[in-house]
mmCIF file of C-alpha atoms in Angstrom:
data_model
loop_
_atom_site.group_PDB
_atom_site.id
_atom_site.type_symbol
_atom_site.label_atom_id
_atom_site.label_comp_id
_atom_site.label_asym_id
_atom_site.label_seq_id
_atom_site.Cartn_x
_atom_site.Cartn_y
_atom_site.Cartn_z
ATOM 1 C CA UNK A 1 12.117 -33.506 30.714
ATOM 2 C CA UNK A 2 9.500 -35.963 31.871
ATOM 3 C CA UNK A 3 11.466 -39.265 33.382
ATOM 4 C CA UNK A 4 8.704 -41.273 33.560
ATOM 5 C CA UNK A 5 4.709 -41.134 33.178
ATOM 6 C CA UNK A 6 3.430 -43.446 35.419
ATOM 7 C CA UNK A 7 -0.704 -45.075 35.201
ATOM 8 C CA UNK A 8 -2.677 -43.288 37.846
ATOM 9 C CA UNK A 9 -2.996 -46.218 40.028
ATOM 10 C CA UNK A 10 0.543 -47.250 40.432
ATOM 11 C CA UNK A 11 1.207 -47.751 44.966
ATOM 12 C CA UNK A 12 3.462 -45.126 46.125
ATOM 13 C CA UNK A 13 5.967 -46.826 47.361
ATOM 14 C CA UNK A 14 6.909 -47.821 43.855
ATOM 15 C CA UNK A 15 7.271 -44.497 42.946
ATOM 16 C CA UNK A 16 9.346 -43.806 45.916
ATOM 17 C CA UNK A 17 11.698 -47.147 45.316
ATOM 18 C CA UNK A 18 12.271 -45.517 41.360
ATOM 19 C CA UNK A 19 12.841 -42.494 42.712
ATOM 20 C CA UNK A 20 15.063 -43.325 45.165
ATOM 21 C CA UNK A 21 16.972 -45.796 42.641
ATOM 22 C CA UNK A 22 17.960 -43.153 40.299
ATOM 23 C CA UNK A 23 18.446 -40.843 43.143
ATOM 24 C CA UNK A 24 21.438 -43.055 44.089
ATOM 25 C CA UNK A 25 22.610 -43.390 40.961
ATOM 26 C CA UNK A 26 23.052 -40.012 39.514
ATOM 27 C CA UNK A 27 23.889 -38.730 43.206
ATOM 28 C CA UNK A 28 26.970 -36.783 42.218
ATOM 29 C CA UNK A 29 25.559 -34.748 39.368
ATOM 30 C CA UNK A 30 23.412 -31.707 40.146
ATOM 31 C CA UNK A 31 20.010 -32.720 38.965
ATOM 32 C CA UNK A 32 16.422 -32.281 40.401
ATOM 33 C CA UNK A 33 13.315 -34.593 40.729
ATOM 34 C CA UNK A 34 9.679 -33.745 40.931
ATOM 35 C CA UNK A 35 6.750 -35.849 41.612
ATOM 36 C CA UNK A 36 3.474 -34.679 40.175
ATOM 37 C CA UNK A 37 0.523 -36.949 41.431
ATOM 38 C CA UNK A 38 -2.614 -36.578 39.809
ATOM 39 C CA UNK A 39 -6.414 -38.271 39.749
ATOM 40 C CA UNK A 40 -5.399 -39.213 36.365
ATOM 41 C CA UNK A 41 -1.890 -39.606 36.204
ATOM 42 C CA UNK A 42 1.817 -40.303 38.129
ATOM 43 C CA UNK A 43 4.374 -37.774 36.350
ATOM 44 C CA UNK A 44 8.207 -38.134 37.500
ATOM 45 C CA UNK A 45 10.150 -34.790 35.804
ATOM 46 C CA UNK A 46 13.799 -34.439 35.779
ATOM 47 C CA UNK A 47 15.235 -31.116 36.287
ATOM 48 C CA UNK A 48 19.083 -30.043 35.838
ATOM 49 C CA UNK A 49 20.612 -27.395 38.443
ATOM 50 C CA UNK A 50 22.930 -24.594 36.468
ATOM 51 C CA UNK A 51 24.600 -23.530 39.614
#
């Protein structure tokens, strides 16, 4: 599932800070975030662990 699609120029260290906010807040459950940085585009997907 995509979290959050992000304009291409957004600073990094936003991306970071909304990372690291949900991060904290779903820190108990078993879930998995990837950052995909593009020329074109910021994509933030949201991965659940099974095991």
């Amino acid at each position: 599932m995509i979290l959050a699609r992000l304009k291409w120029n957004t600073p990094l260290y936003k991306v970071d800070e909304f990372v690291t906010k949900f991060r904290d807040r779903y820190k108990n459950k078993q879930v998995r975030i990837d950052v995909k940085l593009t020329d074109t585009e910021c994509l933030i997907y949201l991965f659940k662990k099974f095991n």
